[in-house]
Coordinates of C-alpha atoms and ligand atoms in Angstrom, one line a residue:
X242 CA 17.3 -7.4 13.8
X243 CA 16.7 -3.6 14.0
X244 CA 18.8 -1.9 16.7
X245 CA 18.1 1.5 18.3
X246 CA 20.6 3.4 20.4
X247 CA 19.8 5.7 23.2
X248 CA 22.5 7.9 24.9
X249 CA 22.0 9.8 28.2
X250 CA 24.4 12.7 28.8
X251 CA 23.6 13.2 32.5
X252 CA 25.2 15.2 35.3
X253 CA 27.7 12.5 36.3
X254 CA 28.0 10.1 33.4
X255 CA 27.2 9.2 29.8
X256 CA 25.1 6.0 29.5
X257 CA 24.3 4.1 26.4
X258 CA 21.5 1.6 25.9
X259 CA 20.9 -0.3 22.7
X260 CA 17.7 -2.2 22.1
X261 CA 16.9 -4.9 19.6
X262 CA 13.4 -5.0 18.1
X263 CA 11.8 -7.7 15.9
X264 CA 8.3 -9.1 15.4
X265 CA 9.3 -12.0 17.8
X266 CA 11.6 -10.4 20.3
X267 CA 12.4 -7.2 22.1
X268 CA 15.4 -6.9 24.4
X269 CA 18.0 -4.6 25.8
X270 CA 21.2 -5.8 24.0
X271 CA 23.8 -3.4 25.4
X272 CA 24.2 -1.1 28.4
X273 CA 27.3 0.8 29.4
X274 CA 28.1 3.8 31.5
X275 CA 31.1 6.2 31.4
X276 CA 31.6 8.2 34.6
X277 CA 33.1 11.6 34.0
X278 CA 35.2 12.0 37.2
X279 CA 36.8 8.6 36.8
X280 CA 37.2 8.3 33.0
X281 CA 38.1 11.9 32.2
X282 CA 39.9 13.1 35.3
X283 CA 41.8 15.8 33.3
X284 CA 38.7 18.0 33.3
X285 CA 38.7 18.1 37.1
X286 CA 35.0 17.6 37.7
X287 CA 33.6 16.3 41.0
X288 CA 30.3 14.4 40.5
X289 CA 30.4 15.8 36.9
X290 CA 30.6 19.5 38.1
X291 CA 33.5 21.8 37.9
X292 CA 34.8 23.4 41.1
X293 CA 33.7 27.0 41.8
X294 CA 34.5 29.7 44.2
X295 CA 30.9 31.0 44.1
X296 CA 28.6 28.5 45.9
X297 CA 25.5 29.2 43.8
X298 CA 27.3 28.7 40.5
X299 CA 27.4 25.3 38.9
X300 CA 29.1 24.5 35.5
X301 CA 30.5 21.6 33.5
X302 CA 32.6 21.2 30.4
X303 CA 31.0 21.0 27.0
X304 CA 34.4 19.7 25.7
X305 CA 34.3 16.9 28.2
X306 CA 30.8 15.9 27.0
X307 CA 32.1 15.8 23.4
X308 CA 35.1 13.6 24.5
X309 CA 32.8 11.4 26.5
X310 CA 30.6 10.9 23.4
X311 CA 33.6 10.0 21.2
X312 CA 34.8 7.5 23.8
X313 CA 31.3 5.9 24.2
X314 CA 30.8 5.6 20.5
X315 CA 34.2 3.8 20.3
X316 CA 33.2 1.5 23.1
X317 CA 29.9 0.7 21.3
X318 CA 31.7 0.1 18.0
X319 CA 34.1 -2.4 19.6
X320 CA 31.5 -4.3 21.5
X321 CA 30.3 -7.5 20.0
X322 CA 26.9 -7.6 21.6
X323 CA 25.2 -5.6 18.8
X324 CA 25.6 -5.7 15.1
X325 CA 26.7 -2.1 14.3
X326 CA 25.3 -2.3 10.8
X327 CA 21.8 -2.9 12.2
X328 CA 21.6 0.4 14.0
X329 CA 18.6 2.2 12.4
X330 CA 18.4 5.3 14.5
X331 CA 20.1 7.0 17.5
X332 CA 18.5 9.5 19.9
X333 CA 19.5 10.8 23.3
X334 CA 18.7 12.5 26.5
X335 CA 20.5 15.4 28.1
X336 CA 20.5 16.8 31.6
X337 CA 18.0 19.6 31.3
X338 CA 18.5 23.4 31.3
X339 CA 22.3 23.4 30.7
X340 CA 23.5 25.4 27.8
X341 CA 26.4 25.4 25.3
X342 CA 27.7 28.6 23.6
X343 CA 29.4 28.2 20.2
X344 CA 31.2 30.9 18.3
X345 CA 30.9 31.0 14.5
X346 CA 34.0 28.8 14.3
X347 CA 32.4 26.2 16.5
X348 CA 29.2 26.1 14.4
X349 CA 31.4 25.7 11.3
X350 CA 33.6 23.0 13.0
X351 CA 30.4 20.9 13.5
X352 CA 29.8 20.7 9.8
X353 CA 33.3 19.7 8.8
X354 CA 34.5 17.2 11.4
X355 CA 37.6 15.4 10.4
X356 CA 37.5 11.6 11.0
X357 CA 41.3 11.5 11.3
X358 CA 41.4 13.7 14.5
X359 CA 39.6 13.2 17.8
X360 CA 36.4 15.3 18.3
X361 CA 37.7 17.0 21.4
X362 CA 40.8 18.3 19.5
X363 CA 38.6 19.8 16.8
X364 CA 36.2 21.6 19.3
X365 CA 38.9 22.9 21.7
X366 CA 38.7 26.7 21.8
X367 CA 35.5 26.8 19.8
X368 CA 33.2 27.6 22.8
X369 CA 32.5 31.2 23.6
X370 CA 31.9 29.9 27.2
X371 CA 34.4 27.0 27.9
X372 CA 32.2 26.2 31.0
X373 CA 28.5 25.5 30.5
X374 CA 26.0 26.5 33.2
X375 CA 24.1 23.4 34.3
X376 CA 20.9 22.7 36.1
X377 CA 22.5 22.8 39.6
X378 CA 23.2 26.5 39.2
X379 CA 21.1 28.9 41.3
X380 CA 22.9 32.1 40.7
X381 CA 20.4 34.0 38.6
X382 CA 17.8 35.3 41.0
X383 CA 18.2 38.9 39.8
X384 CA 17.6 37.8 36.2
X385 CA 14.6 35.7 37.2
X386 CA 13.1 38.8 38.8
X387 CA 13.7 40.9 35.7
X388 CA 12.2 38.4 33.3
X389 CA 9.2 37.8 35.6
X390 CA 8.6 41.6 35.8
X391 CA 8.8 42.0 32.0
X392 CA 6.4 39.2 31.4
X393 CA 3.7 40.4 33.9
X394 CA 4.4 38.4 37.0
X395 CA 5.1 34.7 37.9
X396 CA 1.7 33.4 37.0
X397 CA 1.7 35.0 33.5
X398 CA 5.2 33.5 32.9
X399 CA 4.1 30.1 34.1
X400 CA 0.9 30.2 32.0
X401 CA 3.1 31.0 28.9
X402 CA 6.1 28.8 29.4
X403 CA 4.9 26.1 31.9
X404 CA 7.0 27.4 34.8
X405 CA 7.6 30.6 36.7
X406 CA 11.2 31.8 36.4
X407 CA 13.7 29.4 37.9
X408 CA 17.4 30.1 38.5
X409 CA 18.6 27.0 36.6
X410 CA 16.3 27.6 33.6
X411 CA 18.2 28.5 30.4
X412 CA 16.5 31.9 29.8
X413 CA 17.7 33.5 33.1
X414 CA 21.1 31.9 32.5
X415 CA 21.4 33.4 29.1
X416 CA 20.3 36.8 30.5
X417 CA 23.0 36.7 33.2
X418 CA 25.6 35.9 30.5
X419 CA 24.4 38.7 28.3
X420 CA 24.5 41.2 31.2
X421 CA 27.9 40.2 32.5
X422 CA 29.7 39.6 29.2
X423 CA 27.8 41.5 26.5
X424 CA 30.7 41.3 24.0
X425 CA 31.0 37.5 24.4
X426 CA 27.2 37.2 24.1
X427 CA 27.4 39.2 20.8
X428 CA 30.0 36.8 19.5
X429 CA 27.9 33.8 20.2
X430 CA 26.6 32.3 17.0
X431 CA 24.5 29.4 18.5
X432 CA 23.2 28.6 22.0
X433 CA 22.3 24.9 22.3
X434 CA 20.9 22.9 25.2
X435 CA 23.0 19.9 26.3
X436 CA 20.5 17.8 24.3
X437 CA 20.6 19.7 21.0
X438 CA 24.4 20.2 21.3
X439 CA 24.9 16.4 21.5
X440 CA 22.5 15.7 18.7
X441 CA 24.4 18.3 16.6
X442 CA 27.7 16.5 17.3
X443 CA 26.2 13.3 16.0
X444 CA 24.5 14.8 13.0
X445 CA 27.3 17.1 12.1
X446 CA 24.8 19.9 11.7
X447 CA 22.6 22.2 13.8
X448 CA 20.0 20.0 15.6
X449 CA 16.7 21.5 16.8
X450 CA 15.5 21.7 20.4
X451 CA 12.5 19.5 21.1
X452 CA 9.5 20.7 23.2
X453 CA 10.4 18.4 26.1
X454 CA 13.7 20.2 26.7
X455 CA 12.6 23.6 25.2
X456 CA 10.0 23.9 28.0
X457 CA 12.9 24.0 30.6
X458 CA 14.1 27.4 29.4
X459 CA 11.4 30.0 30.3
X460 CA 11.5 30.8 26.6
X461 CA 9.0 28.5 24.9
X462 CA 5.3 29.0 24.4
X463 CA 4.2 25.7 25.9
X464 CA 0.8 25.4 24.3
X465 CA 2.1 26.4 20.8
X466 CA 5.5 24.7 21.1
X467 CA 7.3 27.7 19.5
X468 CA 9.7 30.4 20.8
X469 CA 7.7 33.0 22.8
X470 CA 8.8 36.3 21.3
X471 CA 8.0 38.3 24.5
X472 CA 10.1 35.9 26.6
X473 CA 13.0 36.1 24.2
X474 CA 12.8 39.9 24.2
X475 CA 12.8 40.0 28.0
X476 CA 15.9 37.7 28.1
X477 CA 18.6 39.1 25.7
X478 CA 18.7 41.0 22.4
X479 CA 18.6 39.1 19.1
X480 CA 18.2 35.9 20.9
X481 CA 16.0 34.3 18.2
X482 CA 18.9 34.3 15.8
X483 CA 21.1 32.5 18.3
X484 CA 18.7 29.7 19.1
X485 CA 18.1 26.6 17.0
X486 CA 14.6 25.8 15.8
X487 CA 12.0 24.0 18.0
X488 CA 10.9 20.8 16.3
X489 CA 8.8 17.8 17.3
X490 CA 10.7 15.2 19.4
X491 CA 10.5 12.6 16.6
X492 CA 12.3 14.8 14.1
X493 CA 15.0 13.0 12.1
X494 CA 17.8 15.6 12.1
X495 CA 19.8 13.7 9.4
X496 CA 22.1 10.7 9.0
X497 CA 24.9 10.1 11.4
X498 CA 27.8 12.5 10.4
X499 CA 30.7 11.0 8.3
X500 CA 32.9 11.5 11.3
X501 CA 31.3 8.7 13.2
X502 CA 31.0 6.4 10.2
X503 CA 34.6 6.8 9.1
X504 CA 36.2 7.0 12.5
X505 CA 34.3 4.2 14.3
X506 CA 32.5 2.3 11.6
X507 CA 28.9 3.2 12.3
X508 CA 26.3 3.0 9.5
X509 CA 24.4 6.1 8.2
X510 CA 21.8 5.7 11.0
X511 CA 19.1 8.4 11.5
X512 CA 19.9 10.9 14.2
X513 CA 16.7 11.7 16.0
X514 CA 16.3 15.0 18.0
X515 CA 17.4 14.5 21.6
X516 CA 15.3 15.5 24.5
X517 CA 15.8 16.2 28.2
X518 CA 16.5 13.4 30.7
X519 CA 13.2 13.7 32.4
X520 CA 11.1 13.7 29.2
X521 CA 13.1 10.6 28.1
X522 CA 12.6 9.0 31.5
X523 CA 8.9 9.5 31.0
X524 CA 9.1 7.1 28.0
X525 CA 11.7 4.8 29.6
X526 CA 9.5 4.3 32.6
X527 CA 6.4 3.6 30.5
X528 CA 4.4 6.6 31.6
X529 CA 2.8 7.0 28.2
X530 CA -0.8 7.2 29.4
X531 CA -2.5 9.0 32.3
X532 CA -3.1 7.8 35.9
X533 CA 0.5 6.8 36.8
X534 CA 3.5 8.7 38.0
X535 CA 7.2 7.9 38.0
X536 CA 9.7 8.9 40.6
X537 CA 13.3 9.0 39.4
X538 CA 15.9 8.8 42.2
X539 CA 19.1 10.1 40.5
X540 CA 21.4 13.0 41.1
X541 CA 18.1 15.0 41.4
X542 CA 15.0 13.3 42.6
X543 CA 12.1 14.0 40.2
X544 CA 8.4 13.1 40.1
X545 CA 6.4 13.3 36.9
X546 CA 3.3 12.2 35.2
X547 CA 1.5 12.9 32.0
X548 CA -1.6 15.1 31.2
X549 CA -3.3 15.9 27.9
X550 CA -3.6 19.7 28.3
X551 CA -1.0 22.4 29.0
X552 CA -1.4 23.6 32.6
X553 CA 0.8 25.1 35.4
X554 CA 1.4 24.9 39.1
X555 CA -0.4 27.8 40.8
X556 CA 1.9 27.5 43.8
X557 CA 4.9 28.2 41.6
X558 CA 6.9 25.2 42.7
X559 CA 6.5 22.7 39.9
X560 CA 6.9 22.7 36.1
X561 CA 5.0 21.6 33.1
X562 CA 7.1 20.4 30.3
X563 CA 6.2 19.2 26.8
X564 CA 6.0 15.4 26.7
X565 CA 8.0 13.8 23.9
X566 CA 4.9 11.7 23.3
X567 CA 2.9 14.8 22.4
X568 CA 1.1 15.7 25.6
X569 CA 2.4 17.5 28.7
X570 CA 4.3 16.3 31.7
X571 CA 3.9 18.0 35.1
X572 CA 7.2 17.6 37.1
X573 CA 8.8 18.5 40.3
X574 CA 12.5 18.4 40.9
X575 CA 14.4 18.1 44.2
X576 CA 18.1 18.9 43.9
X577 CA 19.1 17.2 47.0
X578 CA 18.7 13.6 45.7
X579 CA 21.4 11.1 45.6
X580 CA 24.1 13.5 46.9
X581 CA 22.1 14.1 50.0
X582 CA 21.6 10.3 50.6
X583 CA 25.3 9.9 50.0
X584 CA 26.2 12.7 52.4
X585 CA 24.3 10.9 55.3
X586 CA 25.7 7.5 54.3
X587 CA 29.3 8.9 54.4
X588 CA 28.8 10.9 57.6
X589 CA 28.1 7.6 59.4
X590 CA 30.7 5.6 57.4
X591 CA 28.0 3.2 56.0
X592 CA 27.9 1.3 52.7
X593 CA 24.6 1.1 50.8
X594 CA 23.7 -2.3 52.4
X595 CA 24.3 -0.9 55.9
X596 CA 22.3 2.2 55.0
X597 CA 19.4 0.0 54.0
X598 CA 19.6 -2.1 57.2
X599 CA 19.7 1.0 59.3
X600 CA 16.8 2.6 57.4
X601 CA 14.6 -0.5 57.7
X602 CA 15.4 -0.8 61.4
X603 CA 14.2 2.7 62.5
X604 CA 10.4 3.3 63.0
X605 CA 8.2 4.9 60.4
X606 CA 7.7 8.5 61.5
X607 CA 11.2 8.5 63.1
X608 CA 9.7 9.4 66.5
X609 CA 8.7 12.8 65.1
X610 CA 12.3 13.7 64.2
X611 CA 12.6 15.7 61.0
X612 CA 15.4 16.7 58.7
X613 CA 15.2 19.3 55.9
X614 CA 17.9 17.8 53.7
X615 CA 19.2 21.0 52.1
X616 CA 22.8 19.9 51.9
X617 CA 22.9 22.0 48.7
X618 CA 20.7 24.9 47.6
X619 CA 17.3 23.4 46.9
X620 CA 14.8 23.8 44.0
X621 CA 11.7 22.3 45.7
X622 CA 11.1 24.4 47.7
X623 CA 13.3 27.3 46.7
X624 CA 16.3 27.4 49.2
X625 CA 19.2 29.5 48.1
X626 CA 21.1 29.3 51.4
X627 CA 22.1 25.7 51.8
X628 CA 22.2 24.1 55.2
X629 CA 20.6 21.0 56.8
X630 CA 17.9 21.9 59.3
X631 CA 16.9 19.4 62.0
X632 CA 13.8 19.4 64.2
X633 CA 14.1 17.0 67.2
X634 CA 16.8 15.1 65.4
X635 CA 20.0 14.2 67.1
X636 CA 22.7 14.9 64.5
X637 CA 24.9 12.0 65.8
X638 CA 22.2 9.3 65.7
X639 CA 22.9 7.2 62.5
X640 CA 19.6 5.4 62.4
X641 CA 17.5 8.5 62.9
X642 CA 19.5 10.5 60.3
X643 CA 19.3 7.8 57.7
X644 CA 15.6 7.5 58.3
X645 CA 15.2 11.3 58.3
X646 CA 16.8 12.0 55.0
X647 CA 14.8 9.3 53.1
X648 CA 11.5 10.3 54.8
X649 CA 12.2 14.0 54.1
X650 CA 12.7 13.3 50.4
X651 CA 9.5 11.3 50.1
X652 CA 7.4 13.6 52.2
X653 CA 8.6 16.6 50.2
X654 CA 7.9 14.9 46.9
X655 CA 4.4 14.0 48.1
X656 CA 3.5 17.4 49.5
X657 CA 4.9 19.4 46.6
X658 CA 3.2 17.2 43.9
X659 CA -0.3 17.7 45.2
X660 CA -1.1 20.4 42.6
X661 CA -0.9 17.8 39.8
X662 CA -4.2 16.4 41.1
X663 CA -3.1 12.8 40.2
X664 CA -4.7 10.0 42.3
X665 CA -1.7 7.8 42.5
X666 CA -2.4 4.1 42.4
X667 CA 1.0 2.9 41.2
X668 CA 4.4 4.5 41.1
X669 CA 7.1 3.5 38.6
X670 CA 10.4 3.9 40.4
X671 CA 13.7 4.4 38.5
X672 CA 17.2 5.7 39.0
X673 CA 20.1 4.4 41.0
X674 CA 18.4 4.4 44.4
X675 CA 15.3 2.5 43.0
X676 CA 17.4 -0.6 43.5
X677 CA 17.1 -0.2 47.2
X678 CA 13.9 -1.9 48.5
X679 CA 14.1 -0.1 51.9
X680 CA 13.9 3.3 50.2
X681 CA 11.0 2.0 48.0
X682 CA 9.1 0.9 51.1
X683 CA 9.2 4.5 52.5
X684 CA 8.0 5.7 49.1
X685 CA 5.1 3.3 49.1
X686 CA 4.2 4.2 52.7
X687 CA 4.3 7.9 52.2
X688 CA 2.3 7.9 48.9
X689 CA 0.0 5.0 50.1
X690 CA 0.6 3.4 46.7
X691 CA 2.2 0.3 45.2
X692 CA 5.8 1.0 43.9
X693 CA 7.4 -1.1 41.2
X694 CA 10.8 -0.8 39.6
X695 CA 10.9 -0.3 35.8
X696 CA 13.6 0.2 33.2
X697 CA 16.6 -0.6 35.5
X698 CA 18.6 2.4 36.5
X699 CA 18.9 3.7 33.0
X700 CA 15.4 4.8 32.1
X701 CA 16.5 8.0 30.4
X702 CA 18.8 6.2 28.0
X703 CA 16.2 3.5 27.4
X704 CA 13.6 6.2 26.8
X705 CA 15.9 7.7 24.2
X706 CA 16.4 4.4 22.5
X707 CA 12.6 3.9 22.4
X708 CA 12.1 7.4 21.0
X709 CA 14.6 6.5 18.3
X710 CA 12.5 3.5 17.5
X711 CA 9.3 5.5 17.4
X712 CA 10.8 8.1 15.1
X713 CA 12.2 5.6 12.8
X714 CA 8.9 3.8 12.4
X715 CA 7.2 7.2 11.9
X716 CA 9.7 8.2 9.2
X717 CA 8.7 5.0 7.4
X718 CA 5.1 6.0 7.5
X719 CA 4.1 3.8 10.4
X720 CA 2.6 5.8 13.3
X721 CA 2.9 3.5 16.3
X722 CA 0.8 4.1 19.4
X723 CA 3.1 4.7 22.4
X724 CA 2.0 1.8 24.5
X725 CA 3.1 -0.4 21.5
X726 CA 6.4 1.4 21.3
X727 CA 7.3 0.7 25.0
X728 CA 5.8 -2.8 25.2
X729 CA 8.3 -5.4 26.4
X730 CA 10.7 -2.8 27.8
X731 CA 8.9 -0.9 30.6
X732 CA 6.9 -3.5 32.4
X733 CA 7.7 -3.6 36.1
X734 CA 10.5 -6.0 37.1
X735 CA 9.0 -9.3 38.3
X736 CA 8.7 -9.4 42.1
X737 CA 9.8 -5.8 42.4
X738 CA 6.4 -4.5 43.7
X739 CA 6.5 -3.0 47.1
X740 CA 3.1 -2.7 48.8
X741 CA 2.3 0.1 51.3
X742 CA 2.0 -1.0 55.0
X743 CA -1.4 0.4 56.2
X744 CA -0.1 1.4 59.7
X745 CA 2.8 3.3 58.1
X746 CA 0.5 5.0 55.6
X747 CA -1.5 6.4 58.6
X748 CA 1.6 7.7 60.2
X749 CA 2.8 9.5 57.1
X750 CA -0.6 11.0 56.4
X751 CA -0.1 12.9 59.7
X752 CA 3.6 13.4 59.3
X753 CA 3.2 15.2 56.0
X754 CA 1.6 18.0 58.0
X755 CA 4.5 18.0 60.4
X756 CA 7.0 18.1 57.6
X757 CA 5.1 21.0 55.9
X758 CA 5.1 22.9 59.2
X759 CA 8.8 22.4 59.7
X760 CA 9.5 23.4 56.1
X761 CA 7.4 26.6 56.5
X762 CA 9.1 27.5 59.7
X763 CA 12.6 26.9 58.2
X764 CA 11.7 29.1 55.3
X765 CA 10.5 31.9 57.6
X766 CA 7.0 31.4 56.4
X767 CA 5.4 29.7 59.4
X768 CA 5.3 29.6 63.3
X769 CA 7.3 27.3 65.5
X770 CA 6.2 23.7 64.5
X771 CA 6.6 22.3 68.0
X772 CA 2.9 22.1 68.8
X773 CA 2.3 20.2 65.5
X774 CA 5.2 17.8 66.4
X775 CA 3.9 17.2 69.9
X776 CA 0.4 16.5 68.5
X777 CA 1.9 14.0 66.0
X778 CA 3.9 12.3 68.8
X779 CA 0.8 11.9 70.9
X780 CA -1.1 10.3 68.0
X781 CA 0.2 8.6 64.9
X782 CA 3.9 9.0 65.7
X783 CA 3.7 7.0 68.9
X784 CA 2.1 3.9 67.4
X785 CA 4.5 3.3 64.6
X786 CA 6.8 0.3 64.7
X787 CA 9.7 -0.5 62.4
Ligands
XUL929 C1 14.8 19.0 36.0 C2 16.2 19.1 36.5 C3 17.0 17.9 36.6 C4 18.0 17.8 35.5 C5 19.1 16.9 35.7 O1 14.1 20.2 35.9 O2 16.6 20.2 36.7 O3 16.3 16.8 36.8 O4 17.3 17.5 34.3 O5 18.8 15.6 35.8

């Protein structure tokens, strides 16, 4: 039976999913996760991120990612649930926007990996930047402003690349590096994304960047799916020569490098271009045709859909990425996802089951109490000075705070995704917190739509495995429609559907305005929201029951 492997190099862990596909059967045959903090403590990460003095800076270790990959490949090779020799193709998913800087020796090391020595030993010292900036970084406001000015303003940049300049996007990150350490920039032979770096390690050669991840850089012409010369010029000199090519998401980069075959016993499977975690989740949640959205509740909470034409968010909050299925994916990303939920859970010494009980026990609308859950700097909306803001919310009331953090996350996702113009009838939920029905009930009530769980918690790794399958078929001259590729893997879990409660939908319709007023006030863009809160309390807020 043909086996396809998907790997997800995310913020906190590396996950592998292997699927088996035959004419008669399709199933997930293997699933395994390796958590960076716990498995590789020598790197000193916390939640996958290296400690920093500067609060807006966020980095991780490209060497740790390589070591994690080596460990995971060994685990897969030793596991008896899949026949290694049946692996046809491997693809992957990487946390988006993060970048890896290799010197000439690093680029050469990739091409001559020695199976007798661990990967990490061969790459040590080969990075021009031993720490990679990652998507949680928000330290490049100055560079964002410079790039925006050079490209003719935020709207012009968004029209060209799919997004206005964002601090975490790779272009502003590269510009900051070039400005601060010009000599180090000059000695950089290759700048990879996390995705193309990992694909290069597997293929033992320079892998391309796919349009799904390339559109998270402020450097790619979204409609043409090629580097945008004017954006490159506004970012750093001679950048084109330092970037890999952009190639379709289904590109076969080459066979698995000898290193993996000789060291762990893998076959010469095809290495397929990797993509970003959100583009892979799009496939892994089955959002391969229009009219549905997915919400991924992971380290970041993201909401995305699929559209046929390139477009952009006129409000400047959202992004449009290339979809690995060929179209385009509008997306919004909230940085305060699982870590914000965890912060509230820990503050009140709850476990997840108690968190759910408390959440389900407080009334929809929370009596008008609002939290702006900016535990960390936020992306949607832009908040560079972290700090939780509370409106009418007692900071010591466990039930009210648990309810407030989840309601805030859902209200924010709903308000900030309006520009996508999608009439939501069904939401596919994924990510760790999608296993929590109480959270899904708030989601269903805020969006007024059915919510169902798809793809387990590992939709990005599953999406990568499905992309490997699609690319393998394509390389054999069989162009499979995407609904056929994902069939049997992305159907909602039986009995997982959560229906909206009409009375709660009515409460949240009004509460969205309250949340928007509090958010505008907290950002210094609106008046005191008290009158809006009072009006809400007299009306919808008063009638809500648990
Ligand atoms: C998306 C984003 C995050 C990362 C990490 O724009 O920044 O979702 O991809 O998951």
